[in-house]
Structures are given as structure tokens and as C-alpha cells.
Short mmCIF file of N, CA and C and ligand atoms in Angstrom, two decimals:
data_model
loop_
_atom_site.label_atom_id
_atom_site.label_comp_id
_atom_site.label_asym_id
_atom_site.label_seq_id
_atom_site.Cartn_x
_atom_site.Cartn_y
_atom_site.Cartn_z
N MET A 1 -162.80 -72.93 23.65
CA MET A 1 -162.91 -71.82 24.60
C MET A 1 -164.34 -71.70 25.09
N LYS A 2 -164.50 -71.39 26.35
CA LYS A 2 -165.83 -71.33 26.95
C LYS A 2 -166.44 -69.95 26.70
N LYS A 3 -167.74 -69.89 26.45
CA LYS A 3 -168.37 -68.60 26.25
C LYS A 3 -168.52 -67.90 27.60
N ASP A 4 -168.03 -66.68 27.67
CA ASP A 4 -168.11 -65.91 28.90
C ASP A 4 -169.06 -64.75 28.64
N LEU A 5 -170.18 -64.73 29.35
CA LEU A 5 -171.21 -63.74 29.08
C LEU A 5 -170.68 -62.31 29.16
N GLN A 6 -169.68 -62.10 30.02
CA GLN A 6 -169.13 -60.77 30.20
C GLN A 6 -168.48 -60.23 28.93
N SER A 7 -167.85 -61.14 28.17
CA SER A 7 -167.06 -60.65 27.03
C SER A 7 -167.69 -61.00 25.68
N MET A 8 -168.99 -61.26 25.69
CA MET A 8 -169.66 -61.59 24.44
C MET A 8 -169.74 -60.37 23.51
N VAL A 9 -169.51 -60.61 22.24
CA VAL A 9 -169.65 -59.57 21.23
C VAL A 9 -171.01 -59.75 20.55
N ASN A 10 -171.78 -58.69 20.48
CA ASN A 10 -173.10 -58.78 19.86
C ASN A 10 -172.99 -58.69 18.34
N VAL A 11 -173.61 -59.65 17.68
CA VAL A 11 -173.58 -59.61 16.21
C VAL A 11 -174.99 -59.83 15.66
N ALA A 12 -175.14 -59.44 14.39
CA ALA A 12 -176.34 -59.80 13.63
C ALA A 12 -175.83 -60.62 12.46
N VAL A 13 -176.56 -61.64 12.09
CA VAL A 13 -176.21 -62.44 10.91
C VAL A 13 -177.28 -62.19 9.85
N PHE A 14 -176.84 -61.99 8.61
CA PHE A 14 -177.78 -61.81 7.50
C PHE A 14 -177.67 -63.02 6.57
N ALA A 15 -178.80 -63.62 6.23
CA ALA A 15 -178.78 -64.79 5.34
C ALA A 15 -179.98 -64.75 4.40
N SER A 16 -179.86 -65.45 3.28
CA SER A 16 -180.97 -65.51 2.33
C SER A 16 -181.41 -66.94 2.03
N GLY A 17 -180.58 -67.91 2.35
CA GLY A 17 -180.88 -69.26 1.87
C GLY A 17 -180.81 -70.32 2.94
N SER A 18 -179.99 -71.31 2.70
CA SER A 18 -179.93 -72.48 3.56
C SER A 18 -179.51 -72.17 5.00
N GLY A 19 -178.56 -71.25 5.15
CA GLY A 19 -178.17 -70.84 6.51
C GLY A 19 -177.21 -71.80 7.19
N SER A 20 -176.51 -72.63 6.42
CA SER A 20 -175.60 -73.57 7.09
C SER A 20 -174.42 -72.83 7.73
N ASN A 21 -173.98 -71.73 7.12
CA ASN A 21 -172.90 -70.95 7.75
C ASN A 21 -173.42 -70.26 9.01
N PHE A 22 -174.65 -69.80 8.96
CA PHE A 22 -175.26 -69.21 10.16
C PHE A 22 -175.27 -70.24 11.29
N GLU A 23 -175.73 -71.45 10.98
CA GLU A 23 -175.80 -72.47 12.03
C GLU A 23 -174.41 -72.81 12.56
N ASN A 24 -173.46 -72.87 11.64
CA ASN A 24 -172.09 -73.17 12.05
C ASN A 24 -171.56 -72.11 13.03
N ILE A 25 -171.88 -70.86 12.78
CA ILE A 25 -171.42 -69.79 13.68
C ILE A 25 -172.19 -69.87 15.00
N ALA A 26 -173.51 -70.09 14.88
CA ALA A 26 -174.35 -70.11 16.08
C ALA A 26 -173.97 -71.24 17.04
N THR A 27 -173.46 -72.33 16.50
CA THR A 27 -173.14 -73.48 17.36
C THR A 27 -171.64 -73.56 17.66
N SER A 28 -170.91 -72.53 17.26
CA SER A 28 -169.46 -72.53 17.51
C SER A 28 -169.19 -72.09 18.95
N ASP A 29 -167.92 -72.16 19.34
CA ASP A 29 -167.58 -71.69 20.69
C ASP A 29 -167.07 -70.25 20.66
N LEU A 30 -167.39 -69.52 19.60
CA LEU A 30 -166.95 -68.12 19.52
C LEU A 30 -167.64 -67.31 20.61
N PRO A 31 -166.94 -66.32 21.16
CA PRO A 31 -167.55 -65.51 22.22
C PRO A 31 -168.48 -64.44 21.63
N LEU A 32 -169.48 -64.88 20.90
CA LEU A 32 -170.40 -63.90 20.34
C LEU A 32 -171.85 -64.31 20.60
N SER A 33 -172.68 -63.30 20.59
CA SER A 33 -174.10 -63.53 20.83
C SER A 33 -174.85 -63.02 19.59
N ILE A 34 -175.57 -63.93 18.94
CA ILE A 34 -176.31 -63.52 17.74
C ILE A 34 -177.63 -62.90 18.22
N LYS A 35 -177.67 -61.58 18.17
CA LYS A 35 -178.85 -60.87 18.67
C LYS A 35 -180.03 -61.02 17.72
N VAL A 36 -179.72 -61.15 16.43
CA VAL A 36 -180.81 -61.33 15.46
C VAL A 36 -180.26 -61.91 14.15
N LEU A 37 -181.08 -62.75 13.54
CA LEU A 37 -180.80 -63.22 12.18
C LEU A 37 -181.76 -62.45 11.28
N ILE A 38 -181.20 -61.75 10.31
CA ILE A 38 -182.03 -61.04 9.34
C ILE A 38 -182.11 -61.91 8.07
N VAL A 39 -183.33 -62.17 7.64
CA VAL A 39 -183.54 -63.00 6.45
C VAL A 39 -184.39 -62.20 5.47
N ASP A 40 -183.98 -62.18 4.21
CA ASP A 40 -184.73 -61.37 3.24
C ASP A 40 -185.67 -62.23 2.39
N ASN A 41 -185.88 -63.47 2.84
CA ASN A 41 -186.65 -64.40 2.03
C ASN A 41 -187.43 -65.31 2.98
N LYS A 42 -188.74 -65.22 2.90
CA LYS A 42 -189.56 -65.95 3.90
C LYS A 42 -189.46 -67.47 3.76
N ASP A 43 -188.93 -67.95 2.63
CA ASP A 43 -188.80 -69.40 2.44
C ASP A 43 -187.40 -69.91 2.78
N ALA A 44 -186.57 -69.04 3.29
CA ALA A 44 -185.18 -69.46 3.56
C ALA A 44 -185.15 -70.55 4.64
N LYS A 45 -184.36 -71.57 4.37
CA LYS A 45 -184.20 -72.66 5.34
C LYS A 45 -183.53 -72.16 6.63
N ALA A 46 -182.84 -71.03 6.50
CA ALA A 46 -182.17 -70.43 7.67
C ALA A 46 -183.17 -70.15 8.79
N ILE A 47 -184.43 -69.89 8.44
CA ILE A 47 -185.45 -69.58 9.46
C ILE A 47 -185.69 -70.81 10.34
N GLU A 48 -185.77 -71.97 9.70
CA GLU A 48 -185.97 -73.21 10.48
C GLU A 48 -184.81 -73.42 11.45
N ARG A 49 -183.63 -73.12 10.96
CA ARG A 49 -182.45 -73.29 11.82
C ARG A 49 -182.52 -72.32 13.00
N ALA A 50 -182.93 -71.08 12.74
CA ALA A 50 -183.01 -70.08 13.81
C ALA A 50 -184.01 -70.53 14.88
N LYS A 51 -185.13 -71.07 14.43
CA LYS A 51 -186.16 -71.54 15.38
C LYS A 51 -185.57 -72.65 16.24
N ARG A 52 -184.93 -73.61 15.58
CA ARG A 52 -184.35 -74.75 16.30
C ARG A 52 -183.27 -74.31 17.28
N LEU A 53 -182.51 -73.28 16.89
CA LEU A 53 -181.38 -72.84 17.72
C LEU A 53 -181.77 -71.74 18.70
N ASN A 54 -183.04 -71.37 18.68
CA ASN A 54 -183.51 -70.29 19.55
C ASN A 54 -182.80 -68.97 19.32
N VAL A 55 -182.55 -68.67 18.07
CA VAL A 55 -181.95 -67.37 17.72
C VAL A 55 -183.09 -66.49 17.20
N PRO A 56 -183.24 -65.27 17.75
CA PRO A 56 -184.30 -64.40 17.24
C PRO A 56 -184.08 -64.08 15.77
N TYR A 57 -185.14 -64.05 14.99
CA TYR A 57 -184.97 -63.73 13.57
C TYR A 57 -186.04 -62.75 13.12
N GLU A 58 -185.73 -62.02 12.06
CA GLU A 58 -186.67 -61.09 11.46
C GLU A 58 -186.63 -61.30 9.96
N ILE A 59 -187.81 -61.38 9.36
CA ILE A 59 -187.88 -61.49 7.90
C ILE A 59 -188.14 -60.10 7.34
N VAL A 60 -187.23 -59.62 6.53
CA VAL A 60 -187.41 -58.31 5.90
C VAL A 60 -187.33 -58.52 4.39
N GLU A 61 -188.47 -58.50 3.74
CA GLU A 61 -188.45 -58.73 2.30
C GLU A 61 -188.26 -57.42 1.55
N ARG A 62 -187.66 -57.53 0.40
CA ARG A 62 -187.29 -56.34 -0.38
C ARG A 62 -188.43 -55.90 -1.29
N SER A 63 -189.28 -56.87 -1.68
CA SER A 63 -190.27 -56.54 -2.71
C SER A 63 -191.30 -55.52 -2.21
N GLY A 64 -191.67 -54.63 -3.11
CA GLY A 64 -192.64 -53.59 -2.79
C GLY A 64 -192.04 -52.42 -2.02
N LYS A 65 -190.72 -52.41 -1.87
CA LYS A 65 -190.07 -51.32 -1.12
C LYS A 65 -188.93 -50.76 -1.96
N THR A 66 -188.57 -49.53 -1.68
CA THR A 66 -187.34 -49.02 -2.29
C THR A 66 -186.18 -49.62 -1.50
N LYS A 67 -185.00 -49.54 -2.06
CA LYS A 67 -183.81 -50.05 -1.37
C LYS A 67 -183.64 -49.31 -0.04
N GLU A 68 -183.92 -47.99 -0.07
CA GLU A 68 -183.78 -47.18 1.15
C GLU A 68 -184.74 -47.68 2.23
N GLU A 69 -185.97 -47.96 1.82
CA GLU A 69 -186.97 -48.44 2.80
C GLU A 69 -186.57 -49.80 3.36
N PHE A 70 -186.10 -50.66 2.47
CA PHE A 70 -185.66 -52.00 2.87
C PHE A 70 -184.53 -51.90 3.91
N GLU A 71 -183.55 -51.07 3.61
CA GLU A 71 -182.41 -50.96 4.52
C GLU A 71 -182.79 -50.23 5.81
N ALA A 72 -183.70 -49.25 5.69
CA ALA A 72 -184.14 -48.53 6.89
C ALA A 72 -184.83 -49.49 7.85
N GLU A 73 -185.58 -50.43 7.29
CA GLU A 73 -186.27 -51.43 8.11
C GLU A 73 -185.24 -52.30 8.86
N ILE A 74 -184.20 -52.68 8.16
CA ILE A 74 -183.16 -53.49 8.80
C ILE A 74 -182.45 -52.67 9.88
N LEU A 75 -182.10 -51.43 9.54
CA LEU A 75 -181.38 -50.58 10.52
C LEU A 75 -182.23 -50.37 11.77
N ASN A 76 -183.52 -50.29 11.56
CA ASN A 76 -184.43 -50.10 12.68
C ASN A 76 -184.42 -51.33 13.60
N ILE A 77 -184.31 -52.49 13.01
CA ILE A 77 -184.24 -53.73 13.82
C ILE A 77 -182.91 -53.77 14.60
N LEU A 78 -181.86 -53.30 13.95
CA LEU A 78 -180.53 -53.40 14.58
C LEU A 78 -180.33 -52.37 15.69
N LYS A 79 -181.01 -51.24 15.55
CA LYS A 79 -180.76 -50.18 16.52
C LYS A 79 -181.18 -50.64 17.93
N ASP A 80 -180.47 -50.16 18.91
CA ASP A 80 -180.72 -50.55 20.32
C ASP A 80 -180.26 -51.97 20.64
N LYS A 81 -179.65 -52.64 19.69
CA LYS A 81 -179.17 -54.00 19.99
C LYS A 81 -177.66 -54.03 20.21
N ASN A 82 -177.04 -52.87 20.14
CA ASN A 82 -175.58 -52.80 20.36
C ASN A 82 -174.81 -53.75 19.47
N ILE A 83 -175.20 -53.78 18.23
CA ILE A 83 -174.56 -54.71 17.29
C ILE A 83 -173.15 -54.22 16.95
N GLU A 84 -172.18 -55.07 17.19
CA GLU A 84 -170.81 -54.67 16.88
C GLU A 84 -170.38 -55.13 15.48
N TYR A 85 -170.82 -56.32 15.11
CA TYR A 85 -170.48 -56.81 13.76
C TYR A 85 -171.72 -57.36 13.07
N ILE A 86 -171.75 -57.16 11.76
CA ILE A 86 -172.77 -57.81 10.93
C ILE A 86 -172.05 -58.89 10.12
N LEU A 87 -172.53 -60.12 10.24
CA LEU A 87 -171.89 -61.24 9.55
C LEU A 87 -172.80 -61.67 8.40
N LEU A 88 -172.33 -61.50 7.19
CA LEU A 88 -173.11 -61.94 6.03
C LEU A 88 -172.81 -63.41 5.79
N ALA A 89 -173.87 -64.20 5.67
CA ALA A 89 -173.70 -65.65 5.50
C ALA A 89 -174.66 -66.09 4.41
N GLY A 90 -174.26 -65.86 3.16
CA GLY A 90 -175.15 -66.19 2.05
C GLY A 90 -176.28 -65.19 1.91
N PHE A 91 -175.99 -63.91 2.17
CA PHE A 91 -177.00 -62.86 2.02
C PHE A 91 -176.90 -62.33 0.59
N MET A 92 -178.00 -62.45 -0.17
CA MET A 92 -177.93 -62.21 -1.61
C MET A 92 -178.28 -60.78 -2.04
N LYS A 93 -178.42 -59.87 -1.10
CA LYS A 93 -178.70 -58.48 -1.49
C LYS A 93 -177.41 -57.66 -1.36
N ILE A 94 -177.26 -56.72 -2.26
CA ILE A 94 -176.10 -55.82 -2.20
C ILE A 94 -176.47 -54.65 -1.30
N LEU A 95 -175.68 -54.42 -0.28
CA LEU A 95 -175.97 -53.31 0.65
C LEU A 95 -175.45 -52.01 0.05
N SER A 96 -176.18 -50.92 0.31
CA SER A 96 -175.78 -49.63 -0.26
C SER A 96 -174.53 -49.10 0.46
N ALA A 97 -173.86 -48.15 -0.21
CA ALA A 97 -172.67 -47.53 0.39
C ALA A 97 -173.05 -46.84 1.70
N GLU A 98 -174.25 -46.28 1.75
CA GLU A 98 -174.69 -45.58 2.97
C GLU A 98 -174.82 -46.57 4.13
N PHE A 99 -175.40 -47.72 3.84
CA PHE A 99 -175.57 -48.74 4.89
C PHE A 99 -174.18 -49.20 5.37
N ILE A 100 -173.30 -49.46 4.42
CA ILE A 100 -171.97 -49.97 4.76
C ILE A 100 -171.20 -48.95 5.59
N GLU A 101 -171.36 -47.66 5.25
CA GLU A 101 -170.69 -46.60 6.01
C GLU A 101 -171.11 -46.59 7.48
N ARG A 102 -172.38 -46.90 7.71
CA ARG A 102 -172.88 -46.93 9.09
C ARG A 102 -172.15 -47.96 9.94
N TYR A 103 -171.75 -49.04 9.29
CA TYR A 103 -171.05 -50.11 9.99
C TYR A 103 -169.65 -50.29 9.38
N ASP A 104 -168.97 -49.17 9.23
CA ASP A 104 -167.68 -49.17 8.55
C ASP A 104 -166.70 -50.17 9.16
N SER A 105 -166.18 -51.08 8.35
CA SER A 105 -165.23 -52.12 8.79
C SER A 105 -165.83 -53.07 9.82
N LYS A 106 -167.13 -53.12 9.88
CA LYS A 106 -167.80 -53.99 10.86
C LYS A 106 -168.71 -54.99 10.16
N ILE A 107 -168.67 -55.02 8.84
CA ILE A 107 -169.48 -56.00 8.10
C ILE A 107 -168.51 -57.00 7.46
N ILE A 108 -168.78 -58.27 7.71
CA ILE A 108 -167.88 -59.33 7.26
C ILE A 108 -168.68 -60.28 6.36
N ASN A 109 -168.02 -60.76 5.31
CA ASN A 109 -168.71 -61.65 4.36
C ASN A 109 -167.86 -62.89 4.11
N ILE A 110 -168.54 -63.98 3.76
CA ILE A 110 -167.82 -65.16 3.29
C ILE A 110 -168.14 -65.36 1.82
N HIS A 111 -167.10 -65.60 1.04
CA HIS A 111 -167.28 -65.76 -0.42
C HIS A 111 -166.65 -67.08 -0.85
N PRO A 112 -167.37 -67.87 -1.68
CA PRO A 112 -166.87 -69.20 -2.02
C PRO A 112 -165.89 -69.25 -3.18
N SER A 113 -164.87 -68.41 -3.14
CA SER A 113 -163.75 -68.52 -4.10
C SER A 113 -162.54 -67.85 -3.46
N LEU A 114 -161.41 -68.00 -4.11
CA LEU A 114 -160.21 -67.29 -3.63
C LEU A 114 -160.21 -65.93 -4.30
N LEU A 115 -160.74 -64.93 -3.62
CA LEU A 115 -160.78 -63.58 -4.20
C LEU A 115 -159.34 -63.11 -4.42
N PRO A 116 -159.05 -62.30 -5.43
CA PRO A 116 -160.03 -61.60 -6.27
C PRO A 116 -160.55 -62.41 -7.46
N SER A 117 -160.30 -63.72 -7.51
CA SER A 117 -160.88 -64.50 -8.61
C SER A 117 -162.34 -64.84 -8.31
N PHE A 118 -163.12 -64.91 -9.34
CA PHE A 118 -164.51 -65.39 -9.29
C PHE A 118 -165.38 -64.65 -8.27
N LYS A 119 -165.39 -63.32 -8.43
CA LYS A 119 -166.31 -62.50 -7.64
C LYS A 119 -167.74 -62.78 -8.12
N GLY A 120 -168.71 -62.28 -7.37
CA GLY A 120 -170.10 -62.38 -7.82
C GLY A 120 -170.82 -63.57 -7.23
N LYS A 121 -172.07 -63.74 -7.69
CA LYS A 121 -172.90 -64.69 -6.97
C LYS A 121 -172.72 -66.16 -7.38
N ASN A 122 -171.89 -66.42 -8.39
CA ASN A 122 -171.70 -67.83 -8.80
C ASN A 122 -170.25 -68.27 -8.65
N GLY A 123 -169.65 -67.90 -7.54
CA GLY A 123 -168.22 -68.19 -7.34
C GLY A 123 -167.85 -69.65 -7.51
N ILE A 124 -168.70 -70.55 -7.04
CA ILE A 124 -168.37 -71.97 -7.10
C ILE A 124 -168.47 -72.46 -8.55
N LEU A 125 -169.61 -72.17 -9.17
CA LEU A 125 -169.84 -72.62 -10.55
C LEU A 125 -168.83 -72.01 -11.52
N ASP A 126 -168.55 -70.73 -11.35
CA ASP A 126 -167.62 -70.05 -12.27
C ASP A 126 -166.23 -70.67 -12.18
N ALA A 127 -165.78 -70.96 -10.97
CA ALA A 127 -164.45 -71.56 -10.81
C ALA A 127 -164.44 -72.97 -11.41
N TYR A 128 -165.53 -73.71 -11.18
CA TYR A 128 -165.64 -75.08 -11.69
C TYR A 128 -165.63 -75.06 -13.23
N ASN A 129 -166.45 -74.20 -13.80
CA ASN A 129 -166.54 -74.13 -15.27
C ASN A 129 -165.24 -73.64 -15.90
N TYR A 130 -164.50 -72.82 -15.17
CA TYR A 130 -163.23 -72.32 -15.70
C TYR A 130 -162.20 -73.44 -15.77
N GLY A 131 -162.39 -74.43 -14.88
CA GLY A 131 -161.45 -75.55 -14.87
C GLY A 131 -160.24 -75.33 -13.97
N VAL A 132 -160.40 -74.51 -12.95
CA VAL A 132 -159.26 -74.27 -12.04
C VAL A 132 -158.91 -75.56 -11.30
N LYS A 133 -157.66 -75.67 -10.90
CA LYS A 133 -157.21 -76.85 -10.14
C LYS A 133 -157.25 -76.56 -8.65
N VAL A 134 -157.22 -75.27 -8.31
CA VAL A 134 -157.32 -74.86 -6.90
C VAL A 134 -158.28 -73.68 -6.83
N SER A 135 -159.25 -73.78 -5.94
CA SER A 135 -160.10 -72.62 -5.66
C SER A 135 -160.09 -72.47 -4.14
N GLY A 136 -161.17 -72.01 -3.57
CA GLY A 136 -161.16 -71.90 -2.12
C GLY A 136 -162.23 -70.97 -1.61
N VAL A 137 -161.97 -70.42 -0.45
CA VAL A 137 -162.95 -69.62 0.26
C VAL A 137 -162.25 -68.40 0.84
N THR A 138 -162.99 -67.28 0.89
CA THR A 138 -162.43 -66.03 1.42
C THR A 138 -163.38 -65.43 2.45
N VAL A 139 -162.84 -64.96 3.55
CA VAL A 139 -163.63 -64.14 4.47
C VAL A 139 -163.02 -62.74 4.41
N HIS A 140 -163.89 -61.76 4.19
CA HIS A 140 -163.37 -60.40 3.97
C HIS A 140 -164.31 -59.36 4.57
N TYR A 141 -163.74 -58.17 4.83
CA TYR A 141 -164.58 -57.04 5.22
C TYR A 141 -165.35 -56.58 3.99
N VAL A 142 -166.53 -56.03 4.22
CA VAL A 142 -167.35 -55.55 3.11
C VAL A 142 -167.09 -54.07 2.90
N ASP A 143 -166.76 -53.72 1.65
CA ASP A 143 -166.71 -52.29 1.31
C ASP A 143 -167.76 -52.04 0.23
N SER A 144 -167.74 -50.86 -0.39
CA SER A 144 -168.86 -50.56 -1.29
C SER A 144 -168.75 -51.27 -2.65
N GLY A 145 -167.68 -51.98 -2.90
CA GLY A 145 -167.58 -52.76 -4.15
C GLY A 145 -168.18 -54.15 -3.94
N ILE A 146 -168.16 -54.96 -5.00
CA ILE A 146 -168.70 -56.32 -4.87
C ILE A 146 -167.54 -57.29 -4.64
N ASP A 147 -167.49 -57.86 -3.46
CA ASP A 147 -166.44 -58.82 -3.09
C ASP A 147 -165.03 -58.23 -3.23
N THR A 148 -164.91 -56.95 -2.86
CA THR A 148 -163.62 -56.27 -3.03
C THR A 148 -162.96 -55.87 -1.71
N GLY A 149 -163.65 -56.04 -0.60
CA GLY A 149 -163.11 -55.53 0.68
C GLY A 149 -161.88 -56.27 1.16
N GLU A 150 -161.22 -55.69 2.13
CA GLU A 150 -159.97 -56.25 2.68
C GLU A 150 -160.15 -57.71 3.12
N ILE A 151 -159.21 -58.54 2.69
CA ILE A 151 -159.28 -59.97 3.01
C ILE A 151 -158.83 -60.22 4.45
N ILE A 152 -159.62 -60.99 5.18
CA ILE A 152 -159.26 -61.36 6.55
C ILE A 152 -158.50 -62.67 6.55
N ASP A 153 -159.02 -63.65 5.80
CA ASP A 153 -158.34 -64.94 5.74
C ASP A 153 -158.89 -65.74 4.54
N GLN A 154 -158.11 -66.70 4.11
CA GLN A 154 -158.53 -67.56 2.98
C GLN A 154 -158.16 -69.00 3.24
N GLU A 155 -158.88 -69.89 2.58
CA GLU A 155 -158.60 -71.33 2.72
C GLU A 155 -158.68 -71.94 1.32
N PRO A 156 -157.62 -72.59 0.87
CA PRO A 156 -157.67 -73.20 -0.46
C PRO A 156 -158.45 -74.50 -0.50
N VAL A 157 -159.01 -74.81 -1.65
CA VAL A 157 -159.69 -76.10 -1.87
C VAL A 157 -159.15 -76.65 -3.19
N VAL A 158 -158.63 -77.85 -3.16
CA VAL A 158 -158.06 -78.46 -4.36
C VAL A 158 -159.17 -79.19 -5.13
N LEU A 159 -159.19 -78.97 -6.43
CA LEU A 159 -160.15 -79.67 -7.30
C LEU A 159 -159.43 -80.81 -7.98
N ARG A 160 -159.88 -82.01 -7.69
CA ARG A 160 -159.26 -83.17 -8.35
C ARG A 160 -159.98 -83.46 -9.66
N ASP A 161 -159.30 -84.21 -10.53
CA ASP A 161 -159.91 -84.48 -11.84
C ASP A 161 -161.23 -85.24 -11.71
N ASP A 162 -161.36 -86.04 -10.63
CA ASP A 162 -162.60 -86.80 -10.49
C ASP A 162 -163.68 -86.06 -9.68
N ASP A 163 -163.41 -84.80 -9.33
CA ASP A 163 -164.45 -84.03 -8.62
C ASP A 163 -165.59 -83.68 -9.57
N THR A 164 -166.81 -83.77 -9.04
CA THR A 164 -167.97 -83.28 -9.80
C THR A 164 -168.32 -81.91 -9.20
N LEU A 165 -169.25 -81.24 -9.80
CA LEU A 165 -169.67 -79.94 -9.24
C LEU A 165 -170.17 -80.16 -7.82
N GLU A 166 -170.90 -81.25 -7.62
CA GLU A 166 -171.46 -81.53 -6.28
C GLU A 166 -170.36 -81.78 -5.25
N SER A 167 -169.37 -82.59 -5.62
CA SER A 167 -168.32 -82.90 -4.64
C SER A 167 -167.47 -81.65 -4.38
N PHE A 168 -167.29 -80.84 -5.41
CA PHE A 168 -166.55 -79.58 -5.25
C PHE A 168 -167.31 -78.65 -4.30
N GLU A 169 -168.61 -78.55 -4.52
CA GLU A 169 -169.45 -77.70 -3.66
C GLU A 169 -169.34 -78.14 -2.20
N GLU A 170 -169.38 -79.44 -2.02
CA GLU A 170 -169.29 -79.98 -0.67
C GLU A 170 -167.96 -79.60 0.01
N LYS A 171 -166.88 -79.71 -0.76
CA LYS A 171 -165.56 -79.34 -0.21
C LYS A 171 -165.50 -77.85 0.12
N ILE A 172 -166.12 -77.05 -0.75
CA ILE A 172 -166.13 -75.60 -0.51
C ILE A 172 -166.87 -75.30 0.79
N HIS A 173 -168.03 -75.95 0.98
CA HIS A 173 -168.79 -75.67 2.19
C HIS A 173 -168.03 -76.12 3.43
N GLU A 174 -167.38 -77.27 3.36
CA GLU A 174 -166.58 -77.72 4.52
C GLU A 174 -165.50 -76.69 4.84
N ALA A 175 -164.86 -76.17 3.79
CA ALA A 175 -163.80 -75.17 3.99
C ALA A 175 -164.40 -73.89 4.58
N GLU A 176 -165.63 -73.55 4.16
CA GLU A 176 -166.28 -72.33 4.69
C GLU A 176 -166.49 -72.44 6.19
N TYR A 177 -166.97 -73.60 6.63
CA TYR A 177 -167.28 -73.74 8.06
C TYR A 177 -166.01 -73.54 8.89
N LYS A 178 -164.93 -74.12 8.40
CA LYS A 178 -163.66 -74.00 9.12
C LYS A 178 -163.15 -72.54 9.07
N LEU A 179 -163.22 -71.97 7.88
CA LEU A 179 -162.62 -70.64 7.69
C LEU A 179 -163.39 -69.54 8.41
N TYR A 180 -164.72 -69.57 8.37
CA TYR A 180 -165.46 -68.44 8.98
C TYR A 180 -165.12 -68.36 10.47
N ILE A 181 -165.04 -69.51 11.11
CA ILE A 181 -164.72 -69.52 12.55
C ILE A 181 -163.29 -69.01 12.77
N ARG A 182 -162.36 -69.51 11.95
CA ARG A 182 -160.97 -69.09 12.12
C ARG A 182 -160.83 -67.58 11.90
N ALA A 183 -161.50 -67.05 10.87
CA ALA A 183 -161.41 -65.62 10.57
C ALA A 183 -162.03 -64.79 11.69
N LEU A 184 -163.15 -65.28 12.24
CA LEU A 184 -163.80 -64.52 13.31
C LEU A 184 -162.94 -64.55 14.57
N LYS A 185 -162.24 -65.64 14.79
CA LYS A 185 -161.33 -65.69 15.95
C LYS A 185 -160.25 -64.63 15.80
N LYS A 186 -159.81 -64.44 14.59
CA LYS A 186 -158.78 -63.44 14.30
C LYS A 186 -159.35 -62.03 14.57
N VAL A 187 -160.54 -61.78 14.05
CA VAL A 187 -161.16 -60.46 14.21
C VAL A 187 -161.43 -60.17 15.68
N LEU A 188 -161.94 -61.17 16.38
CA LEU A 188 -162.32 -60.98 17.79
C LEU A 188 -161.14 -61.17 18.74
N GLU A 189 -159.99 -61.46 18.15
CA GLU A 189 -158.75 -61.68 18.92
C GLU A 189 -158.94 -62.73 20.01
N VAL A 190 -159.56 -63.85 19.59
CA VAL A 190 -159.77 -64.95 20.53
C VAL A 190 -158.47 -65.73 20.64
N LYS A 191 -158.03 -65.90 21.86
CA LYS A 191 -156.81 -66.72 22.08
C LYS A 191 -157.24 -68.18 22.17
N GLU A 192 -156.51 -69.04 21.50
CA GLU A 192 -156.86 -70.49 21.53
C GLU A 192 -156.55 -71.08 22.91
C1 GRF B 1 -172.02 -69.94 0.85
O1 GRF B 1 -171.42 -70.69 -0.17
C2 GRF B 1 -171.38 -68.59 0.97
O2 GRF B 1 -170.01 -68.58 0.68
C3 GRF B 1 -172.12 -67.79 -0.09
O3 GRF B 1 -173.45 -68.26 0.01
C4 GRF B 1 -173.47 -69.59 0.49
C5 GRF B 1 -174.38 -69.65 1.68
O4 GRF B 1 -174.62 -70.95 2.13
N1 GRF B 1 -171.95 -66.38 0.13
P1 GRF B 1 -175.46 -71.15 3.47
O5 GRF B 1 -176.78 -70.42 3.31
O6 GRF B 1 -174.66 -70.61 4.62
O7 GRF B 1 -175.68 -72.63 3.59
#
């Protein structure tokens, strides 16, 4: 589908690390405009990607601030940008209930397991160590719990006996790239 400037949805993407999901969204044909990438870590590889892709970015670090100050700084960046959705893509900070309420049902996250299994920050490793035969990826709305919000879509990933943690991780990331776009198409009601 071609991007039509008239019907673009303004989003902000939040990331803390590599930013491969951010890049995948930024280079997709989704009818959205990434108004800003918020990064909470000045060493995040996501910053290099933003520079290369010409996406505006802001680094907001948490250290030396209260959680309220940290979030107020982010809200200040978002205000006046008409942000309709916040897309979390490997963002490692837990947002407060107050922040989430401001963007009620407008914050979306990708999690590398089939929720409600393996919540938390080690979804891939925990599933691998548990010895599951099938895991996967979930895109969900963010509520005030951890990885508990309403599920938008999921994609299974089969673990074969000869998979290593590395090959499993690779499969999970491939599934993420496919799923985040598919889930956003659903949310944005994009017709194929
Ligand atoms: C992904 O596995 C995502 O599911 C999790 O954090 C990772 C981010 O990877 N929430 P990247 O920074 O998008 O490469």
C-alpha cells in the first residue's frame, strides 16, 4: 500500500536498544509517520538507525531524575505532535499508570513470547530454558500491569530440537518483524 500523506497516523516509537523493530516499522509501508523516536539510553543502536532513516529522535535518560520527572520530560516532547499511538519497541522502562492513562489504549508493545506465558524482560531466554516446543511473539495494548494488556495478535515460533538459543532468538526476531506490521495494520484498519 502506498503512503498517503493525507491519511498518515502520527506515532512515537520508544526504544532502548538495538532498534531493529523500530527500523522495521520505519521502513514499512504502513500509513504512519514517526514523529519522534524516544530513546532512554544514549548508547542505543536505535539512535544510529534513526539518523540513517532521518527520523527525529530524543534521548531522555532516567538517571538523576524521579520517574515523574522522566515521564514529564517525555510527555513534553510528545505534546504538540498530535501523537495518536505510542509504539514500544524494546523499551525497557515500565511506564507509570498515570502515563498510560494519558494514552489510554493507544500504547502498543511487542513481547517476545506467547503471552500470558513468559512475561517480563527475559521472554526469549525463559521460554528457551523452560524447554517449550512452541513459543512466539505477541503484540498487545499496554495497561498498567506488566505484559498483561489486551492481545492484538500473536505469531507462533516452533523450537526444534537442534535450535540453539541464538537460532531461536533469530526466529523470534523474524516473527516480530512480520507480526508488528500485521498487528499495526489491524489497529490502523489498513486494507491490503
Ligand atoms: C524485541 O525482542 C522485543 O520483543 C522486546 O525487545 C526486543 C527489542 O529488539 N520487547 P530491537 O531493539 O527492536 O532490536
